[in-house]
Short mmCIF file of C-alpha atoms and ligand atoms in Angstrom, two decimals:
data_model
loop_
_atom_site.label_atom_id
_atom_site.label_comp_id
_atom_site.label_asym_id
_atom_site.label_seq_id
_atom_site.Cartn_x
_atom_site.Cartn_y
_atom_site.Cartn_z
CA MET R 1 -19.77 31.67 368.05
CA LYS R 2 -16.31 31.81 366.57
CA ALA R 3 -13.58 34.46 366.47
CA THR R 4 -10.38 34.89 365.60
CA ALA R 5 -7.37 36.98 367.17
CA ALA R 6 -3.73 37.79 367.16
CA ALA R 7 -1.42 38.45 369.83
CA HIS R 8 2.68 38.87 369.88
CA ALA R 9 5.06 37.16 372.42
CA ASN R 10 6.94 39.07 374.60
CA ILE R 11 10.35 39.48 376.10
CA ALA R 12 11.13 40.55 379.59
CA LEU R 13 13.79 43.07 380.52
CA VAL R 14 12.83 42.66 384.30
CA LYS R 15 11.68 39.04 384.64
CA TYR R 16 8.85 37.17 386.16
CA TRP R 17 10.60 34.12 387.94
CA GLY R 18 8.42 33.22 391.32
CA LYS R 19 4.77 33.46 392.21
CA ARG R 20 2.89 34.81 395.23
CA ASP R 21 0.19 32.67 394.43
CA ASP R 22 0.36 29.52 392.22
CA ALA R 23 -3.29 28.93 391.73
CA LEU R 24 -3.79 32.43 390.73
CA LEU R 25 -0.74 33.22 388.93
CA LEU R 26 0.14 36.32 390.46
CA PRO R 27 3.83 37.43 390.43
CA GLU R 28 5.90 37.85 393.63
CA ALA R 29 7.49 41.07 391.86
CA GLY R 30 6.85 43.12 389.20
CA SER R 31 8.24 42.99 385.63
CA LEU R 32 8.66 44.80 382.40
CA SER R 33 8.43 43.46 378.65
CA VAL R 34 8.32 44.37 375.15
CA ALA R 35 5.97 42.72 372.66
CA LEU R 36 7.94 41.58 369.54
CA ASP R 37 6.43 41.85 366.21
CA LYS R 38 7.93 38.41 364.41
CA LEU R 39 6.47 36.21 367.33
CA ARG R 40 2.84 36.70 366.61
CA THR R 41 0.24 33.75 367.11
CA THR R 42 -3.12 33.92 365.52
CA THR R 43 -5.95 31.82 367.75
CA THR R 44 -9.41 30.66 366.48
CA VAL R 45 -12.05 29.93 369.02
CA GLU R 46 -15.14 28.05 368.39
CA LEU R 47 -17.44 27.34 371.07
CA GLY R 48 -20.65 24.66 370.70
CA ASP R 49 -22.08 21.67 372.15
CA PHE R 50 -18.80 19.51 371.22
CA ALA R 51 -18.08 16.43 373.30
CA ALA R 52 -15.01 17.97 374.61
CA ASP R 53 -12.60 21.04 374.61
CA THR R 54 -10.09 20.40 371.86
CA LEU R 55 -6.86 22.30 371.44
CA THR R 56 -4.72 22.14 368.45
CA LEU R 57 -1.39 23.92 368.61
CA ASP R 58 0.41 24.02 364.73
CA SER R 59 -1.41 21.12 363.94
CA ARG R 60 -0.77 18.98 366.98
CA GLU R 61 -3.24 17.81 369.57
CA GLU R 62 -2.42 19.50 372.98
CA ASN R 63 -4.06 19.12 376.41
CA PRO R 64 -6.69 21.86 376.63
CA SER R 65 -7.10 21.97 380.46
CA ARG R 66 -4.99 25.35 380.93
CA ALA R 67 -7.24 26.86 378.44
CA ARG R 68 -10.41 25.70 380.25
CA ALA R 69 -8.98 27.53 383.37
CA LEU R 70 -9.16 30.70 381.20
CA LEU R 71 -12.88 29.83 380.00
CA ASP R 72 -14.00 28.97 383.39
CA ALA R 73 -12.88 32.40 384.75
CA ALA R 74 -14.20 34.02 381.76
CA GLY R 75 -17.41 32.55 382.51
CA ILE R 76 -17.58 30.52 379.26
CA ARG R 77 -19.39 27.14 379.98
CA GLN R 78 -19.78 26.25 376.19
CA ARG R 79 -17.15 23.45 375.10
CA ALA R 80 -14.29 25.24 372.83
CA ARG R 81 -12.67 23.92 369.65
CA ILE R 82 -9.35 26.12 369.70
CA ASP R 83 -6.84 26.07 366.87
CA SER R 84 -3.75 28.19 367.63
CA ARG R 85 -1.10 28.97 365.14
CA ASN R 86 2.62 30.51 365.51
CA GLU R 87 3.51 32.27 362.69
CA PHE R 88 7.15 32.41 363.40
CA PRO R 89 9.33 32.19 360.74
CA THR R 90 11.26 29.38 362.31
CA ALA R 91 10.23 26.21 363.99
CA ALA R 92 12.95 26.03 366.44
CA GLY R 93 11.79 26.18 369.90
CA LEU R 94 10.36 29.91 370.01
CA ALA R 95 6.77 28.54 370.49
CA SER R 96 5.17 30.91 373.42
CA SER R 97 2.47 30.40 375.49
CA ALA R 98 2.52 34.12 376.01
CA SER R 99 1.25 34.98 372.43
CA GLY R 100 -0.99 32.05 372.69
CA PHE R 101 -3.06 32.80 375.90
CA ALA R 102 -3.29 36.53 375.14
CA ALA R 103 -4.68 35.47 371.52
CA LEU R 104 -7.13 32.81 373.47
CA ALA R 105 -8.51 35.48 376.14
CA VAL R 106 -9.56 37.84 373.06
CA ALA R 107 -10.76 35.18 370.80
CA ALA R 108 -12.90 33.16 373.50
CA CYS R 109 -14.59 36.40 374.98
CA ALA R 110 -15.33 37.47 371.51
CA ALA R 111 -16.84 34.00 370.48
CA ALA R 112 -19.01 34.24 373.61
CA GLY R 113 -19.99 37.86 373.08
CA LEU R 114 -18.45 39.27 376.24
CA ARG R 115 -17.42 43.06 376.38
CA LYS R 116 -14.48 42.84 378.34
CA SER R 117 -12.07 45.83 379.22
CA ALA R 118 -8.38 45.55 378.29
CA GLU R 119 -7.52 45.07 381.82
CA GLN R 120 -9.95 42.21 382.42
CA LEU R 121 -8.51 40.57 379.33
CA SER R 122 -4.98 40.74 380.68
CA SER R 123 -5.99 39.51 383.93
CA LEU R 124 -8.02 36.35 381.89
CA ALA R 125 -4.73 35.63 379.73
CA ARG R 126 -2.66 35.35 383.07
CA LEU R 127 -4.45 32.55 384.23
CA GLY R 128 -3.09 30.88 381.08
CA SER R 129 0.36 31.66 381.71
CA GLY R 130 1.46 34.47 383.90
CA SER R 131 3.78 35.95 380.90
CA ALA R 132 0.55 36.29 378.64
CA ALA R 133 -0.78 39.12 380.97
CA ARG R 134 1.94 41.28 379.21
CA SER R 135 0.87 40.18 375.66
CA VAL R 136 -2.59 41.72 375.88
CA PRO R 137 -1.58 45.26 376.03
CA GLY R 138 1.72 44.65 374.34
CA GLY R 139 4.00 47.79 373.68
CA TRP R 140 6.24 48.06 376.63
CA ALA R 141 4.07 46.53 379.48
CA VAL R 142 4.39 46.11 382.91
CA TRP R 143 2.69 43.34 385.40
CA GLU R 144 2.48 43.88 389.16
CA ASP R 145 -0.51 42.25 389.87
CA GLU R 146 -3.77 40.66 388.27
CA SER R 147 -3.31 42.47 385.06
CA ALA R 148 -0.75 43.93 383.02
CA ARG R 149 -0.69 47.44 381.36
CA GLN R 150 1.04 49.36 378.58
CA VAL R 151 3.60 52.02 379.66
CA PHE R 152 4.70 52.95 376.36
CA PRO R 153 3.49 52.01 373.03
CA PRO R 154 5.65 50.14 370.40
CA SER R 155 6.56 53.43 368.78
CA HIS R 156 8.04 54.96 371.86
CA TRP R 157 11.78 53.80 371.08
CA ASP R 158 13.02 51.95 367.83
CA LEU R 159 15.17 49.38 369.06
CA ARG R 160 15.74 45.90 367.96
CA PHE R 161 15.72 42.55 369.39
CA CYS R 162 17.79 39.93 367.77
CA ILE R 163 16.68 36.28 368.93
CA ALA R 164 19.81 33.91 368.34
CA VAL R 165 18.33 30.25 368.28
CA CYS R 166 20.29 28.41 370.34
CA SER R 167 18.49 25.30 370.89
CA SER R 168 18.11 21.78 369.61
CA GLY R 169 18.39 19.23 372.10
CA PRO R 170 16.16 17.77 375.12
CA LYS R 171 13.13 20.01 376.46
CA GLN R 172 14.06 22.30 379.14
CA VAL R 173 12.27 22.01 382.40
CA GLY R 174 9.19 24.58 381.79
CA SER R 175 8.71 27.76 383.31
CA ARG R 176 6.08 27.00 385.52
CA ASP R 177 7.91 23.90 387.30
CA GLY R 178 10.89 25.79 387.24
CA MET R 179 9.75 28.94 388.93
CA ARG R 180 8.43 26.68 391.44
CA ALA R 181 11.17 24.64 392.36
CA THR R 182 13.41 27.72 392.30
CA ARG R 183 11.05 29.52 394.79
CA GLU R 184 11.08 26.25 396.87
CA THR R 185 14.82 25.42 397.11
CA SER R 186 17.11 28.17 395.97
CA PRO R 187 18.92 29.67 398.72
CA TYR R 188 19.44 33.06 396.69
CA HIS R 189 15.60 33.49 395.87
CA ALA R 190 14.65 36.17 398.47
CA ALA R 191 17.65 38.10 397.11
CA TRP R 192 16.29 37.60 393.67
CA ILE R 193 13.02 38.96 394.13
CA ALA R 194 14.78 41.86 396.20
CA GLN R 195 16.77 42.83 393.14
CA CYS R 196 13.55 42.70 390.75
CA ARG R 197 11.80 45.20 393.06
CA ARG R 198 14.76 47.34 392.83
CA ASP R 199 15.18 47.24 389.17
CA LEU R 200 11.57 47.79 387.77
CA PRO R 201 11.46 51.32 388.62
CA GLU R 202 15.09 51.65 387.58
CA ALA R 203 14.26 49.91 384.13
CA LEU R 204 11.06 52.47 383.73
CA ARG R 205 13.00 55.58 384.26
CA LEU R 206 16.02 54.29 381.61
CA LEU R 207 13.02 53.53 379.38
CA ALA R 208 11.44 56.82 379.86
CA ALA R 209 14.85 58.21 379.08
CA ARG R 210 15.72 55.93 376.10
CA ASP R 211 19.07 55.41 377.65
CA LEU R 212 20.01 52.32 375.88
CA SER R 213 23.20 51.45 377.36
CA GLY R 214 21.68 51.72 380.85
CA LEU R 215 18.45 49.73 380.02
CA GLY R 216 20.70 47.24 378.11
CA ALA R 217 23.08 46.36 381.18
CA LEU R 218 20.29 46.45 383.68
CA ALA R 219 18.38 44.04 381.62
CA GLU R 220 21.48 41.68 380.96
CA ARG R 221 22.03 41.66 384.76
CA ASN R 222 18.48 41.04 385.64
CA ALA R 223 18.35 37.67 383.63
CA LEU R 224 21.70 36.40 384.56
CA ARG R 225 20.67 36.87 388.16
CA MET R 226 17.41 34.97 387.58
CA HIS R 227 19.59 32.43 385.76
CA ALA R 228 22.06 32.35 388.89
CA ASP R 229 18.81 31.93 391.14
CA ALA R 230 17.59 28.86 389.14
CA LEU R 231 21.37 27.63 388.82
CA ALA R 232 21.15 27.48 392.74
CA ALA R 233 17.98 25.46 392.92
CA ASP R 234 17.87 21.53 393.73
CA PRO R 235 18.31 19.71 391.57
CA PRO R 236 19.80 22.81 389.64
CA LEU R 237 18.27 24.40 386.65
CA LEU R 238 20.66 25.12 383.57
CA TYR R 239 19.10 26.41 380.82
CA TRP R 240 22.26 27.49 378.80
CA HIS R 241 23.68 25.56 375.82
CA PRO R 242 27.11 26.14 374.67
CA PRO R 243 26.17 28.80 372.21
CA THR R 244 23.97 30.61 374.91
CA VAL R 245 27.37 31.42 376.38
CA ALA R 246 29.02 32.05 373.21
CA CYS R 247 26.39 34.85 372.38
CA LEU R 248 26.97 36.28 375.48
CA HIS R 249 30.63 36.59 374.99
CA ALA R 250 30.04 37.81 371.73
CA LEU R 251 27.79 40.80 372.77
CA GLY R 252 30.62 41.84 375.09
CA GLU R 253 32.87 41.95 372.35
CA LEU R 254 30.76 43.90 370.23
CA ARG R 255 30.25 46.30 373.26
CA ALA R 256 34.12 46.45 373.57
CA GLY R 257 34.02 47.33 369.77
CA GLY R 258 31.97 50.19 370.40
CA ILE R 259 28.56 48.32 369.24
CA GLY R 260 25.80 48.42 371.96
CA ALA R 261 23.82 45.09 372.35
CA TRP R 262 22.98 43.31 375.59
CA GLY R 263 21.71 40.12 376.06
CA THR R 264 18.76 38.36 378.03
CA ILE R 265 17.59 34.74 378.17
CA ASP R 266 14.33 33.30 379.21
CA ALA R 267 13.91 29.87 380.96
CA GLY R 268 15.84 28.36 377.88
CA PRO R 269 18.83 28.39 375.77
CA HIS R 270 18.00 31.23 373.27
CA VAL R 271 19.67 34.76 373.61
CA VAL R 272 17.83 38.01 372.70
CA ALA R 273 20.12 40.75 371.91
CA ILE R 274 18.97 44.26 372.50
CA CYS R 275 20.54 47.01 370.38
CA ALA R 276 19.54 50.09 368.48
CA SER R 277 17.82 49.53 364.78
CA ARG R 278 20.90 50.96 363.08
CA ASP R 279 23.02 48.11 364.69
CA ALA R 280 20.53 45.23 364.20
CA ASP R 281 22.16 43.95 360.90
CA ARG R 282 25.86 43.89 362.72
CA VAL R 283 24.70 42.38 365.54
CA GLY R 284 22.50 39.57 363.94
CA THR R 285 25.33 38.67 361.43
CA ARG R 286 27.88 38.38 364.25
CA LEU R 287 25.23 36.21 366.30
CA ARG R 288 24.75 34.01 363.14
CA ALA R 289 28.39 33.28 363.00
CA ILE R 290 28.58 31.37 366.21
CA PRO R 291 28.78 27.65 365.93
CA GLY R 292 25.52 26.27 367.09
CA VAL R 293 23.03 29.39 366.22
CA VAL R 294 20.68 28.07 364.19
CA ASP R 295 19.01 31.07 363.23
CA VAL R 296 18.64 34.82 363.87
CA LEU R 297 15.39 36.53 363.98
CA LEU R 298 15.41 40.48 364.09
CA CYS R 299 12.38 41.78 365.81
CA ALA R 300 10.71 45.11 366.54
CA PRO R 301 8.42 46.48 369.43
CA ALA R 302 4.82 45.55 368.51
CA GLY R 303 1.37 46.28 369.83
CA GLY R 304 -0.98 44.35 371.59
CA ALA R 305 -3.69 41.47 371.19
CA ARG R 306 -6.41 42.38 368.80
CA LEU R 307 -9.43 40.63 367.21
CA LEU R 308 -9.14 39.74 363.53
CA PRO R 309 -11.68 40.20 360.84
C1 DP6 N 1 11.41 33.20 381.97
O1 DP6 N 1 4.84 33.01 382.02
O2 DP6 N 1 5.78 30.82 381.01
O3 DP6 N 1 10.04 33.89 380.35
O4 DP6 N 1 3.01 31.70 384.67
O5 DP6 N 1 3.95 29.28 384.74
O6 DP6 N 1 3.03 30.24 382.89
P1 DP6 N 1 3.62 30.60 384.08
O7 DP6 N 1 5.31 31.00 383.54
P2 DP6 N 1 5.45 32.12 382.32
O8 DP6 N 1 6.64 32.43 382.94
C2 DP6 N 1 7.76 33.35 382.03
C3 DP6 N 1 9.16 33.16 382.71
C4 DP6 N 1 10.10 34.04 381.86
C5 DP6 N 1 10.10 35.49 382.51
C6 DP6 N 1 9.31 36.43 381.80
O9 DP6 N 1 8.45 36.14 380.95
O10 DP6 N 1 9.16 37.63 382.40
#
């Protein structure tokens, strides 16, 4: 009645920002992501006759209600003790619900002795957090409906993802609330969703062709359009800090100097730069020099969620 699983967080190049069903966490448009090797979460689930569910995240007690929704959907009635640890080399605001819920789905089903397909596990992880659906298959993953699927393995393309940690300061509005507020109040939201529907097939074509300047530019545009949508919400959602903007300018300068690097930004201040592996050190060095950037993590593509012995 006990199992441990590991999963990697993912970064989306075509973003999920809008739900067509708030209860089932179904997306309005498809998204494309890649799992990141250094952003790994390990989760242990123990099932039993405990007084209540408990969830410990990096040694802090957290509310287990989202985890319970996932367990209920899997048909797991016993109480759960969940211990989740982020093995990130920095503590600076990169905690990820995607890797956590993906690892939880795999560990909980194993602890309960349930045999589930990869598709079913992805669909369960989705009930914790939409983006977690993509961390179950890992690699390059597409999520359009109930579950996500791997479209290319991590070995498809030797890219690097330089995460510039641009944080500190008060906590942002989380993705769940930010996404809902944007859909309900942004006058640009329909245009954003229509854009994602055009971006996904184009991104898949560029990914298959390993066209870095095409895919990098598309990912940067897609992220800036997501933020344009969020900025247009009422009240506005401004996730950026000064170093976020400085990173985007630095990437533009690198490109002008012949180094291909493009940025993407989730619902927070950090910038993830996409580049070829041969350029990763130069991109990392440039981002590290920006005032307010507290750390830079170099990641490579990673695989899916798996059970640990
Ligand atoms: C900006 O998956 O965290 O990172 O489904 O409400 O839990 P919920 O949201 P979540 O949203 C991720 C938003 C994003 C874009 C992306 O990862 O596609």
